[in-house]
CSV table of C-alpha atoms in Angstrom, one decimal:
chain,number,residue,atom,x,y,z
A,1,UNK,CA,-39.5,20.4,-22.1
A,2,UNK,CA,-35.8,19.9,-21.3
A,3,UNK,CA,-33.3,21.0,-18.9
A,4,UNK,CA,-32.7,24.5,-17.6
A,5,UNK,CA,-29.5,25.9,-16.1
A,6,UNK,CA,-30.2,28.0,-13.1
A,7,UNK,CA,-27.6,30.5,-11.9
A,8,UNK,CA,-27.0,30.6,-8.1
A,9,UNK,CA,-24.2,32.1,-6.2
A,10,UNK,CA,-21.2,33.1,-8.3
A,11,UNK,CA,-19.2,33.7,-5.2
A,12,UNK,CA,-19.5,30.0,-4.2
A,13,UNK,CA,-19.3,28.5,-7.7
A,14,UNK,CA,-23.0,27.5,-7.4
A,15,UNK,CA,-25.3,26.7,-10.3
A,16,UNK,CA,-27.8,24.3,-10.9
A,17,UNK,CA,-29.6,22.0,-13.6
A,18,UNK,CA,-33.3,22.0,-13.5
A,19,UNK,CA,-34.3,18.6,-15.0
A,20,UNK,CA,-38.1,17.8,-15.5
A,21,UNK,CA,-38.6,14.1,-15.7
A,22,UNK,CA,-42.3,14.0,-16.6
A,23,UNK,CA,-41.4,13.5,-20.3
A,24,UNK,CA,-39.4,10.6,-21.6
A,25,UNK,CA,-37.3,12.9,-24.0
A,26,UNK,CA,-34.5,14.9,-22.5
A,27,UNK,CA,-33.4,17.7,-24.6
A,28,UNK,CA,-29.8,18.2,-23.6
A,29,UNK,CA,-28.4,21.7,-23.5
A,30,UNK,CA,-25.7,22.9,-25.8
A,31,UNK,CA,-23.6,24.6,-23.4
A,32,UNK,CA,-20.0,25.7,-23.6
A,33,UNK,CA,-17.5,23.9,-21.6
A,34,UNK,CA,-17.0,24.4,-18.7
A,35,UNK,CA,-20.6,25.1,-17.9
A,36,UNK,CA,-21.0,28.7,-16.5
A,37,UNK,CA,-17.8,28.1,-14.6
A,38,UNK,CA,-16.7,30.6,-12.0
A,39,UNK,CA,-13.4,32.2,-11.9
A,40,UNK,CA,-12.2,35.1,-9.7
A,41,UNK,CA,-9.5,37.4,-11.1
A,42,UNK,CA,-7.6,39.3,-8.5
A,43,UNK,CA,-4.8,41.9,-9.0
A,44,UNK,CA,-2.2,41.6,-6.3
A,45,UNK,CA,0.2,44.4,-7.5
A,46,UNK,CA,0.1,47.1,-10.1
A,47,UNK,CA,3.6,48.0,-11.2
A,48,UNK,CA,4.7,51.6,-11.8
A,49,UNK,CA,3.4,53.4,-8.7
A,50,UNK,CA,7.0,54.8,-8.4
A,51,UNK,CA,10.0,54.2,-10.8
A,52,UNK,CA,11.7,52.2,-8.0
A,53,UNK,CA,8.8,49.7,-7.9
A,54,UNK,CA,10.0,48.2,-11.2
A,55,UNK,CA,7.8,47.6,-14.3
A,56,UNK,CA,7.4,45.1,-17.2
A,57,UNK,CA,7.5,41.7,-15.5
A,58,UNK,CA,8.5,39.4,-18.3
A,59,UNK,CA,9.6,36.2,-16.5
A,60,UNK,CA,7.8,33.4,-14.7
A,61,UNK,CA,7.0,33.5,-11.0
A,62,UNK,CA,8.4,31.0,-8.7
A,63,UNK,CA,6.5,30.0,-5.3
A,64,UNK,CA,8.1,29.1,-2.0
A,65,UNK,CA,5.4,28.4,0.7
A,66,UNK,CA,3.1,31.4,0.5
A,67,UNK,CA,5.4,33.8,-1.1
A,68,UNK,CA,5.9,34.6,-5.0
A,69,UNK,CA,9.2,35.8,-6.4
A,70,UNK,CA,9.8,37.2,-9.8
A,71,UNK,CA,11.7,39.8,-11.8
A,72,UNK,CA,10.9,43.1,-13.7
A,73,UNK,CA,12.9,44.0,-16.8
A,74,UNK,CA,13.0,47.8,-16.2
A,75,UNK,CA,12.6,50.1,-13.3
A,76,UNK,CA,14.1,50.0,-9.9
A,77,UNK,CA,16.5,52.4,-8.4
A,78,UNK,CA,19.0,51.9,-11.3
A,79,UNK,CA,16.4,51.6,-14.0
A,80,UNK,CA,17.7,48.1,-15.0
A,81,UNK,CA,15.1,45.8,-13.4
A,82,UNK,CA,14.2,44.3,-10.1
A,83,UNK,CA,14.0,41.1,-8.1
A,84,UNK,CA,10.8,41.2,-6.1
A,85,UNK,CA,8.7,39.2,-3.6
A,86,UNK,CA,5.0,39.3,-2.8
A,87,UNK,CA,2.6,37.1,-0.5
A,88,UNK,CA,-0.1,35.2,-2.4
A,89,UNK,CA,-2.7,37.4,-0.7
A,90,UNK,CA,-1.1,40.6,-2.2
A,91,UNK,CA,0.5,41.6,0.9
A,92,UNK,CA,4.1,42.2,1.6
A,93,UNK,CA,5.3,43.3,-1.8
A,94,UNK,CA,9.1,44.3,-1.7
A,95,UNK,CA,12.3,44.6,-3.7
A,96,UNK,CA,15.0,42.2,-3.0
A,97,UNK,CA,17.3,43.8,-5.4
A,98,UNK,CA,17.5,46.6,-7.8
A,99,UNK,CA,19.7,45.5,-10.7
A,100,UNK,CA,22.5,47.2,-12.3
A,101,UNK,CA,24.4,47.1,-15.7
A,102,UNK,CA,21.4,46.7,-18.0
A,103,UNK,CA,20.6,43.1,-17.0
A,104,UNK,CA,17.0,42.7,-18.4
A,105,UNK,CA,16.0,39.6,-16.6
A,106,UNK,CA,13.7,37.5,-18.8
A,107,UNK,CA,13.9,34.0,-17.7
A,108,UNK,CA,12.2,32.5,-14.6
A,109,UNK,CA,14.1,31.7,-11.5
A,110,UNK,CA,14.3,28.4,-9.7
A,111,UNK,CA,14.1,28.0,-5.9
A,112,UNK,CA,16.4,25.6,-4.0
A,113,UNK,CA,16.0,25.9,-0.3
A,114,UNK,CA,16.3,29.6,0.6
A,115,UNK,CA,18.2,30.5,-2.6
A,116,UNK,CA,17.0,31.6,-6.0
A,117,UNK,CA,18.9,30.9,-9.2
A,118,UNK,CA,18.2,32.7,-12.4
A,119,UNK,CA,19.6,34.4,-15.5
A,120,UNK,CA,20.0,37.9,-16.9
A,121,UNK,CA,19.2,38.4,-20.7
A,122,UNK,CA,21.9,41.0,-20.8
A,123,UNK,CA,24.4,42.5,-18.4
A,124,UNK,CA,27.5,40.8,-17.2
A,125,UNK,CA,31.1,41.6,-18.1
A,126,UNK,CA,30.3,41.3,-21.9
A,127,UNK,CA,26.7,42.4,-21.7
A,128,UNK,CA,25.8,39.2,-23.2
A,129,UNK,CA,23.9,38.0,-20.0
A,130,UNK,CA,24.7,36.0,-16.8
A,131,UNK,CA,23.8,33.5,-14.3
A,132,UNK,CA,23.1,34.6,-10.6
A,133,UNK,CA,21.9,33.5,-7.3
A,134,UNK,CA,20.3,35.5,-4.5
A,135,UNK,CA,18.8,34.4,-1.1
A,136,UNK,CA,15.2,34.9,-0.6
A,137,UNK,CA,15.8,37.7,2.1
A,138,UNK,CA,17.6,39.7,-0.7
A,139,UNK,CA,21.2,38.8,0.6
A,140,UNK,CA,24.0,36.9,-1.0
A,141,UNK,CA,23.6,38.1,-4.5
A,142,UNK,CA,26.3,36.5,-6.6
A,143,UNK,CA,27.1,36.3,-10.3
A,144,UNK,CA,27.9,32.6,-11.0
A,145,UNK,CA,28.8,33.0,-14.7
A,146,UNK,CA,29.1,35.9,-17.2
A,147,UNK,CA,28.6,35.1,-20.8
A,148,UNK,CA,31.6,35.9,-22.9
A,149,UNK,CA,31.9,38.6,-25.7
A,150,UNK,CA,30.7,37.8,-29.3
A,151,UNK,CA,32.3,38.5,-32.5
A,152,UNK,CA,30.8,40.5,-34.0
A,153,UNK,CA,28.9,41.9,-31.2
A,154,UNK,CA,25.4,41.2,-30.2
A,155,UNK,CA,24.5,38.2,-32.3
A,156,UNK,CA,27.8,36.8,-33.3
A,157,UNK,CA,29.6,33.8,-32.0
A,158,UNK,CA,31.6,32.9,-28.9
A,159,UNK,CA,32.5,29.8,-26.8
A,160,UNK,CA,29.6,29.7,-24.3
A,161,UNK,CA,26.4,31.3,-25.6
A,162,UNK,CA,24.7,34.9,-25.6
A,163,UNK,CA,21.3,36.1,-24.2
A,164,UNK,CA,20.0,33.3,-21.8
A,165,UNK,CA,16.2,33.6,-21.7
A,166,UNK,CA,14.6,30.4,-20.8
A,167,UNK,CA,14.0,29.1,-17.2
A,168,UNK,CA,16.8,27.2,-15.4
A,169,UNK,CA,16.0,23.7,-14.2
A,170,UNK,CA,17.9,21.7,-11.5
A,171,UNK,CA,18.6,18.2,-10.2
A,172,UNK,CA,19.4,19.6,-6.8
A,173,UNK,CA,23.2,20.1,-7.5
A,174,UNK,CA,23.5,21.3,-11.1
A,175,UNK,CA,21.7,23.9,-12.9
A,176,UNK,CA,20.8,23.5,-16.6
A,177,UNK,CA,19.8,26.1,-19.0
A,178,UNK,CA,19.9,27.6,-22.6
A,179,UNK,CA,21.2,30.7,-24.4
A,180,UNK,CA,19.3,32.0,-27.4
A,181,UNK,CA,22.3,33.0,-29.4
A,182,UNK,CA,26.1,32.6,-29.4
A,183,UNK,CA,28.1,29.5,-29.3
A,184,UNK,CA,30.5,28.5,-32.3
A,185,UNK,CA,27.7,28.9,-34.7
A,186,UNK,CA,25.8,31.7,-33.3
A,187,UNK,CA,22.5,29.8,-32.9
A,188,UNK,CA,22.5,29.2,-29.1
A,189,UNK,CA,23.7,26.8,-26.7
A,190,UNK,CA,22.6,24.5,-23.8
A,191,UNK,CA,24.8,24.6,-20.7
A,192,UNK,CA,25.1,23.3,-17.3
A,193,UNK,CA,26.8,24.7,-14.1
A,194,UNK,CA,27.2,23.6,-10.6
A,195,UNK,CA,25.1,25.4,-8.1
A,196,UNK,CA,28.4,26.9,-6.5
A,197,UNK,CA,29.2,28.5,-9.7
A,198,UNK,CA,31.9,25.9,-10.8
A,199,UNK,CA,32.0,23.6,-13.7
A,200,UNK,CA,30.3,25.7,-16.5
A,201,UNK,CA,30.1,23.4,-19.5
A,202,UNK,CA,28.3,23.8,-22.8
A,203,UNK,CA,26.7,20.5,-23.4
A,204,UNK,CA,25.3,21.3,-26.9
A,205,UNK,CA,26.2,24.0,-29.4
A,206,UNK,CA,23.3,24.4,-32.2
A,207,UNK,CA,24.7,24.1,-35.7
A,208,UNK,CA,24.8,26.6,-38.5
A,209,UNK,CA,21.7,27.7,-40.5
A,210,UNK,CA,21.5,27.9,-44.3
A,211,UNK,CA,20.2,31.4,-44.7
A,212,UNK,CA,18.1,31.3,-47.8
A,213,UNK,CA,15.3,29.3,-49.4
A,214,UNK,CA,13.8,26.2,-47.8
A,215,UNK,CA,14.5,23.6,-50.4
A,216,UNK,CA,11.3,21.9,-49.8
A,217,UNK,CA,8.8,24.7,-49.7
A,218,UNK,CA,10.3,27.7,-51.5
A,219,UNK,CA,9.7,29.9,-48.5
A,220,UNK,CA,12.3,32.4,-47.7
A,221,UNK,CA,13.2,31.9,-44.0
A,222,UNK,CA,15.1,34.7,-42.2
A,223,UNK,CA,16.2,32.1,-39.6
A,224,UNK,CA,17.5,29.6,-42.0
A,225,UNK,CA,17.4,25.8,-41.8
A,226,UNK,CA,19.7,23.2,-40.3
A,227,UNK,CA,19.4,19.6,-38.9
A,228,UNK,CA,19.1,20.3,-35.2
A,229,UNK,CA,17.3,23.7,-34.6
A,230,UNK,CA,18.4,27.2,-33.7
A,231,UNK,CA,17.5,29.7,-30.9
A,232,UNK,CA,16.4,27.6,-27.9
A,233,UNK,CA,14.3,30.3,-26.2
A,234,UNK,CA,12.0,28.1,-24.2
A,235,UNK,CA,14.1,26.6,-21.5
A,236,UNK,CA,14.3,22.9,-20.5
A,237,UNK,CA,12.3,20.2,-18.7
A,238,UNK,CA,14.3,17.7,-16.9
A,239,UNK,CA,13.3,14.1,-16.4
A,240,UNK,CA,15.9,11.8,-14.7
A,241,UNK,CA,19.0,12.3,-16.9
A,242,UNK,CA,17.0,13.5,-19.9
A,243,UNK,CA,16.5,17.1,-20.9
A,244,UNK,CA,13.6,18.0,-23.3
A,245,UNK,CA,13.2,21.4,-25.0
A,246,UNK,CA,12.4,23.3,-28.1
A,247,UNK,CA,13.9,25.6,-30.5
A,248,UNK,CA,12.3,28.9,-31.9
A,249,UNK,CA,14.1,28.6,-35.3
A,250,UNK,CA,16.0,26.2,-37.5
A,251,UNK,CA,15.3,22.5,-38.3
A,252,UNK,CA,13.7,22.1,-41.8
A,253,UNK,CA,11.4,25.1,-41.3
A,254,UNK,CA,10.1,26.4,-38.1
A,255,UNK,CA,11.8,25.0,-35.1
A,256,UNK,CA,12.1,21.7,-33.4
A,257,UNK,CA,11.3,19.6,-30.3
A,258,UNK,CA,14.3,17.7,-28.9
A,259,UNK,CA,15.7,15.5,-26.3
A,260,UNK,CA,19.2,14.9,-25.0
A,261,UNK,CA,21.1,13.5,-22.0
A,262,UNK,CA,22.4,15.9,-19.2
A,263,UNK,CA,26.1,14.8,-20.1
A,264,UNK,CA,25.5,16.3,-23.8
A,265,UNK,CA,25.1,12.9,-25.5
A,266,UNK,CA,22.2,11.4,-27.4
A,267,UNK,CA,20.8,14.7,-28.8
A,268,UNK,CA,17.7,13.8,-30.9
A,269,UNK,CA,15.2,15.7,-32.8
A,270,UNK,CA,11.8,14.5,-31.9
A,271,UNK,CA,9.7,16.9,-34.1
A,272,UNK,CA,10.5,19.2,-37.0
A,273,UNK,CA,7.8,21.8,-37.6
A,274,UNK,CA,6.7,22.2,-41.1
A,275,UNK,CA,6.8,25.1,-43.5
A,276,UNK,CA,4.1,27.8,-43.8
A,277,UNK,CA,2.0,28.2,-46.9
A,278,UNK,CA,3.0,31.7,-48.0
A,279,UNK,CA,6.1,33.5,-49.0
A,280,UNK,CA,6.3,35.8,-46.1
A,281,UNK,CA,7.0,33.3,-43.4
A,282,UNK,CA,3.6,34.1,-41.9
A,283,UNK,CA,0.8,31.7,-42.5
A,284,UNK,CA,-0.8,28.4,-42.0
A,285,UNK,CA,0.3,24.8,-41.7
A,286,UNK,CA,-1.0,21.6,-40.1
A,287,UNK,CA,1.3,21.5,-37.0
A,288,UNK,CA,2.2,25.0,-35.8
A,289,UNK,CA,5.4,26.9,-36.2
A,290,UNK,CA,8.0,28.6,-33.9
A,291,UNK,CA,7.6,26.9,-30.5
A,292,UNK,CA,9.0,29.7,-28.3
A,293,UNK,CA,7.9,28.2,-25.0
A,294,UNK,CA,9.2,25.3,-23.0
A,295,UNK,CA,7.4,22.1,-22.5
A,296,UNK,CA,5.3,20.3,-19.8
A,297,UNK,CA,5.8,16.5,-19.2
A,298,UNK,CA,3.5,14.0,-17.8
A,299,UNK,CA,4.6,10.3,-17.9
A,300,UNK,CA,5.7,9.7,-21.6
A,301,UNK,CA,4.1,12.8,-23.1
A,302,UNK,CA,5.2,16.3,-23.6
A,303,UNK,CA,2.7,19.2,-24.0
A,304,UNK,CA,3.7,22.6,-25.7
A,305,UNK,CA,2.5,25.6,-27.8
A,306,UNK,CA,3.9,27.0,-31.1
A,307,UNK,CA,3.4,30.9,-31.4
A,308,UNK,CA,2.7,30.6,-35.1
A,309,UNK,CA,1.0,28.5,-37.8
A,310,UNK,CA,-1.9,26.2,-37.5
A,311,UNK,CA,-5.0,26.5,-39.3
A,312,UNK,CA,-5.5,30.0,-38.2
A,313,UNK,CA,-2.1,31.3,-38.4
A,314,UNK,CA,-2.4,32.1,-34.7
A,315,UNK,CA,-0.5,29.1,-33.2
A,316,UNK,CA,-1.7,26.0,-31.4
A,317,UNK,CA,-1.3,23.4,-28.5
A,318,UNK,CA,0.3,20.0,-29.2
A,319,UNK,CA,1.4,16.9,-27.5
A,320,UNK,CA,4.1,14.5,-28.5
A,321,UNK,CA,5.4,11.2,-26.9
A,322,UNK,CA,9.0,11.5,-25.5
A,323,UNK,CA,10.1,8.9,-28.1
A,324,UNK,CA,9.1,11.4,-30.9
A,325,UNK,CA,5.9,9.5,-31.8
A,326,UNK,CA,2.1,10.5,-31.7
A,327,UNK,CA,2.5,14.2,-32.5
A,328,UNK,CA,-1.1,15.5,-31.9
A,329,UNK,CA,-2.7,18.9,-32.7
A,330,UNK,CA,-4.8,19.5,-29.5
A,331,UNK,CA,-6.1,22.9,-30.4
A,332,UNK,CA,-5.4,25.6,-33.1
A,333,UNK,CA,-6.1,29.3,-32.1
A,334,UNK,CA,-8.2,31.6,-34.3
A,335,UNK,CA,-7.5,35.0,-32.8
A,336,UNK,CA,-10.6,36.7,-31.7
A,337,UNK,CA,-12.6,34.0,-30.2
A,338,UNK,CA,-10.0,32.3,-28.1
A,339,UNK,CA,-6.6,34.0,-28.4
A,340,UNK,CA,-3.5,34.1,-30.7
A,341,UNK,CA,0.4,33.7,-30.2
A,342,UNK,CA,0.8,31.3,-27.1
A,343,UNK,CA,4.2,32.1,-25.9
A,344,UNK,CA,4.5,30.5,-22.4
A,345,UNK,CA,5.1,27.1,-21.0
A,346,UNK,CA,1.7,25.3,-20.1
A,347,UNK,CA,0.9,24.4,-16.6
A,348,UNK,CA,-0.2,20.8,-16.2
A,349,UNK,CA,-2.5,19.8,-13.3
A,350,UNK,CA,-3.6,16.3,-13.6
A,351,UNK,CA,-5.1,16.0,-17.1
A,352,UNK,CA,-5.8,19.8,-17.3
A,353,UNK,CA,-3.6,22.2,-19.3
A,354,UNK,CA,-3.7,26.0,-18.3
A,355,UNK,CA,-2.0,28.7,-20.4
A,356,UNK,CA,-2.1,32.0,-22.0
A,357,UNK,CA,-2.0,33.7,-25.3
A,358,UNK,CA,-0.2,37.0,-25.9
A,359,UNK,CA,-2.7,38.5,-28.3
A,360,UNK,CA,-6.2,38.0,-29.5
A,361,UNK,CA,-9.3,37.6,-27.6
A,362,UNK,CA,-12.2,40.2,-27.1
A,363,UNK,CA,-9.6,43.0,-26.5
A,364,UNK,CA,-6.8,41.6,-28.6
A,365,UNK,CA,-4.6,41.7,-25.4
A,366,UNK,CA,-4.5,37.9,-24.9
A,367,UNK,CA,-6.5,35.2,-23.0
A,368,UNK,CA,-6.2,32.7,-20.2
A,369,UNK,CA,-7.3,29.3,-21.3
A,370,UNK,CA,-7.8,25.5,-20.1
A,371,UNK,CA,-7.9,22.3,-22.1
A,372,UNK,CA,-7.8,18.8,-21.2
A,373,UNK,CA,-4.6,16.7,-22.4
A,374,UNK,CA,-6.8,14.9,-25.0
A,375,UNK,CA,-7.7,18.3,-26.6
A,376,UNK,CA,-11.3,18.3,-25.1
A,377,UNK,CA,-13.1,21.1,-23.2
A,378,UNK,CA,-11.1,24.0,-24.4
A,379,UNK,CA,-12.4,27.2,-22.7
A,380,UNK,CA,-11.2,30.8,-22.3
A,381,UNK,CA,-11.2,31.5,-18.7
A,382,UNK,CA,-10.3,35.3,-18.9
A,383,UNK,CA,-9.8,37.9,-21.6
A,384,UNK,CA,-6.9,40.3,-20.9
A,385,UNK,CA,-7.3,44.0,-21.4
A,386,UNK,CA,-5.4,47.2,-20.6
A,387,UNK,CA,-7.4,47.6,-17.2
A,388,UNK,CA,-6.5,44.3,-15.6
A,389,UNK,CA,-3.3,43.6,-17.6
A,390,UNK,CA,-2.2,42.8,-21.1
A,391,UNK,CA,0.4,40.3,-22.6
A,392,UNK,CA,1.0,37.6,-20.0
A,393,UNK,CA,4.5,36.2,-20.6
A,394,UNK,CA,4.6,34.0,-17.6
A,395,UNK,CA,3.9,30.5,-16.8
A,396,UNK,CA,1.4,30.0,-14.2
A,397,UNK,CA,2.3,28.7,-10.6
A,398,UNK,CA,-0.7,27.2,-8.6
A,399,UNK,CA,-1.3,27.6,-4.8
A,400,UNK,CA,-4.5,26.0,-3.5
A,401,UNK,CA,-7.1,26.6,-6.3
A,402,UNK,CA,-5.6,29.9,-7.6
A,403,UNK,CA,-3.3,30.4,-10.7
A,404,UNK,CA,-0.7,33.1,-10.3
A,405,UNK,CA,1.0,35.0,-13.2
A,406,UNK,CA,2.2,38.3,-14.4
A,407,UNK,CA,1.1,40.6,-17.3
A,408,UNK,CA,3.8,42.8,-19.0
A,409,UNK,CA,1.7,45.8,-19.7
A,410,UNK,CA,-1.6,47.4,-18.5
A,411,UNK,CA,-3.0,47.7,-15.0
A,412,UNK,CA,-3.8,50.9,-13.2
A,413,UNK,CA,-0.4,52.4,-13.9
A,414,UNK,CA,0.1,50.8,-17.3
A,415,UNK,CA,3.2,49.0,-16.2
A,416,UNK,CA,2.1,45.4,-15.7
A,417,UNK,CA,0.6,43.6,-12.9
A,418,UNK,CA,0.8,40.4,-10.7
A,419,UNK,CA,-2.4,38.6,-10.6
A,420,UNK,CA,-4.3,35.5,-9.4
A,421,UNK,CA,-7.2,33.7,-10.9
A,422,UNK,CA,-9.1,31.5,-8.7
A,423,UNK,CA,-10.6,28.3,-10.4
A,424,UNK,CA,-13.7,27.1,-8.7
A,425,UNK,CA,-15.3,23.5,-9.3
A,426,UNK,CA,-17.0,23.4,-12.8
A,427,UNK,CA,-19.3,21.1,-14.8
A,428,UNK,CA,-18.3,19.9,-18.2
A,429,UNK,CA,-20.7,19.8,-21.1
A,430,UNK,CA,-19.1,16.8,-22.8
A,431,UNK,CA,-20.7,13.7,-24.1
A,432,UNK,CA,-21.6,12.3,-20.6
A,433,UNK,CA,-23.7,15.5,-19.5
A,434,UNK,CA,-27.4,14.1,-19.2
A,435,UNK,CA,-29.1,10.8,-18.7
A,436,UNK,CA,-26.9,7.8,-19.0
A,437,UNK,CA,-27.9,4.3,-18.3
A,438,UNK,CA,-30.9,5.4,-16.3
A,439,UNK,CA,-29.1,7.8,-14.3
A,440,UNK,CA,-28.6,11.6,-14.7
A,441,UNK,CA,-25.0,12.6,-14.5
A,442,UNK,CA,-22.1,14.9,-15.7
A,443,UNK,CA,-18.4,15.3,-15.6
A,444,UNK,CA,-16.9,17.9,-13.4
A,445,UNK,CA,-13.4,19.1,-12.7
A,446,UNK,CA,-11.2,21.8,-11.0
A,447,UNK,CA,-7.7,22.3,-9.7
A,448,UNK,CA,-6.1,19.4,-7.8
A,449,UNK,CA,-6.7,18.9,-4.0
A,450,UNK,CA,-9.8,21.1,-3.9
A,451,UNK,CA,-13.0,19.7,-2.5
A,452,UNK,CA,-16.0,19.7,-4.6
A,453,UNK,CA,-19.6,19.2,-3.1
A,454,UNK,CA,-22.4,18.2,-5.5
A,455,UNK,CA,-25.9,18.9,-3.8
A,456,UNK,CA,-29.4,18.4,-5.0
A,457,UNK,CA,-32.8,20.3,-4.1
A,458,UNK,CA,-36.2,19.2,-5.5
A,459,UNK,CA,-37.3,23.1,-5.5
A,460,UNK,CA,-35.7,26.4,-5.5
A,461,UNK,CA,-38.7,28.1,-3.8
A,462,UNK,CA,-37.6,26.9,-0.5
A,463,UNK,CA,-34.6,24.9,-1.4
A,464,UNK,CA,-33.3,22.0,0.9
A,465,UNK,CA,-29.9,21.2,-0.5
A,466,UNK,CA,-28.9,17.6,0.1
A,467,UNK,CA,-25.3,16.6,-0.4
A,468,UNK,CA,-25.0,13.7,-2.9
A,469,UNK,CA,-21.3,13.4,-3.4
A,470,UNK,CA,-18.1,15.0,-2.2
A,471,UNK,CA,-14.9,14.6,-4.0
A,472,UNK,CA,-11.2,15.7,-3.8
A,473,UNK,CA,-10.4,17.0,-7.1
A,474,UNK,CA,-7.6,15.6,-9.2
A,475,UNK,CA,-7.2,18.0,-12.1
A,476,UNK,CA,-9.0,15.5,-14.3
A,477,UNK,CA,-12.8,15.0,-15.0
A,478,UNK,CA,-14.7,13.1,-12.2
A,479,UNK,CA,-18.1,11.8,-12.8
A,480,UNK,CA,-21.4,12.4,-10.8
A,481,UNK,CA,-24.2,10.0,-11.2
A,482,UNK,CA,-27.8,10.3,-9.6
A,483,UNK,CA,-29.8,7.0,-10.0
A,484,UNK,CA,-32.8,8.6,-8.2
A,485,UNK,CA,-33.3,11.4,-10.7
A,486,UNK,CA,-36.7,10.2,-11.8
A,487,UNK,CA,-38.2,10.1,-8.3
A,488,UNK,CA,-39.2,13.8,-8.3
A,489,UNK,CA,-40.8,15.9,-11.3
A,490,UNK,CA,-37.8,18.2,-11.2
A,491,UNK,CA,-34.5,18.4,-9.6
A,492,UNK,CA,-31.9,21.2,-9.3
A,493,UNK,CA,-28.1,20.3,-8.9
A,494,UNK,CA,-25.3,22.5,-7.8
A,495,UNK,CA,-21.5,22.1,-7.4
A,496,UNK,CA,-19.6,24.2,-4.9
A,497,UNK,CA,-16.5,24.6,-2.9
A,498,UNK,CA,-16.8,24.4,0.9
């Protein structure tokens, strides 16, 4: 006596709830959230068919119309990586440019008009990285800035920064970005530059770190401590004249969340991540450690991930207000069941966050997950493996109802993949699933601007599906309610896309 889930057509995201109403007591199912959700994983391109093809896509994709643009860290004609394009249906893969001088592009590009702007982690005149632009047809490649030599080499100091890794952001005329290292203290910089290559300016230099013992916890920290953070790997988010970002190291223990103005003023630490509970710098804490990714912004709330710490020592998802208040631990990863080491900036769609982990999950090759912005309804959408791809290091971009990303390793050639994950409408098994105030109902969700149709049939023997509700999805839970549920001894509900 209760409710039965009936699987229908996975291709159309159809599934049904059978609800007998001859009894007064309804036994609710304990179902994972989302309930039997349907997700279609598609490989758009396998890297490594030829050396010229490129391999190891490390950076985020950028979407322009129906075309995806990205980079590989290796391969290409010169063995130094590529800039590529591919259509969202998997057709039209092409190399815009094979790179030279060991550039290793790791940061995502930004598209303005028909021009892509990005950074190289190495290369340039001093092999400390550069800022470039290239037109979407492959013409007009120009180096806008080459980061200067450091003393001593590699991780020393200089005037402008070294090893830019985070994505660039723009207000339409100026580019803003970060360099992991370099600057006058060797702990990284925040810079701006006009889109024509003029006016390069360092607007923040991170301070020196104390290389030794954390005076609060007694933990030896290889990265050291300071007041403002160190190694800003995650890139920036721009809101008006305010930049928000993270540092991977520094602060009082394990990195910071910060805010500052685009003119370099009012630098403020919004959050210091706390120390870990062991002597090796690897362990648990209450709030996460080492936020290596950038942030997502909605209204007055920032969302991010930390690659380590948390109750499972596997990282976490967090939110914090833009004034530094209200830090909330939304989800702590536990390695095998849900993934570990989230490294990428979250994609925010309505009130749903999508992201990836670099490890953990069934095959220990990472996962794709979703979670609501209040921390509810966390779900693993896909487990990576060496067959479909492993170690996703890119933030998702979304087109229609499909998330697009890259995996650094795996695939048919072992050199990484470009993939799409189609997310169909799904029912959530939260507290509103079942009979509520003399009506049967449930929450449902999906990617914004997609149509969801809820239908009902009184039998599956010769089903006659009647449309009860049609909604345009908003990336946040919507509610379905059937006040006529008790007029039949049983009812079957399904949710589908057109």
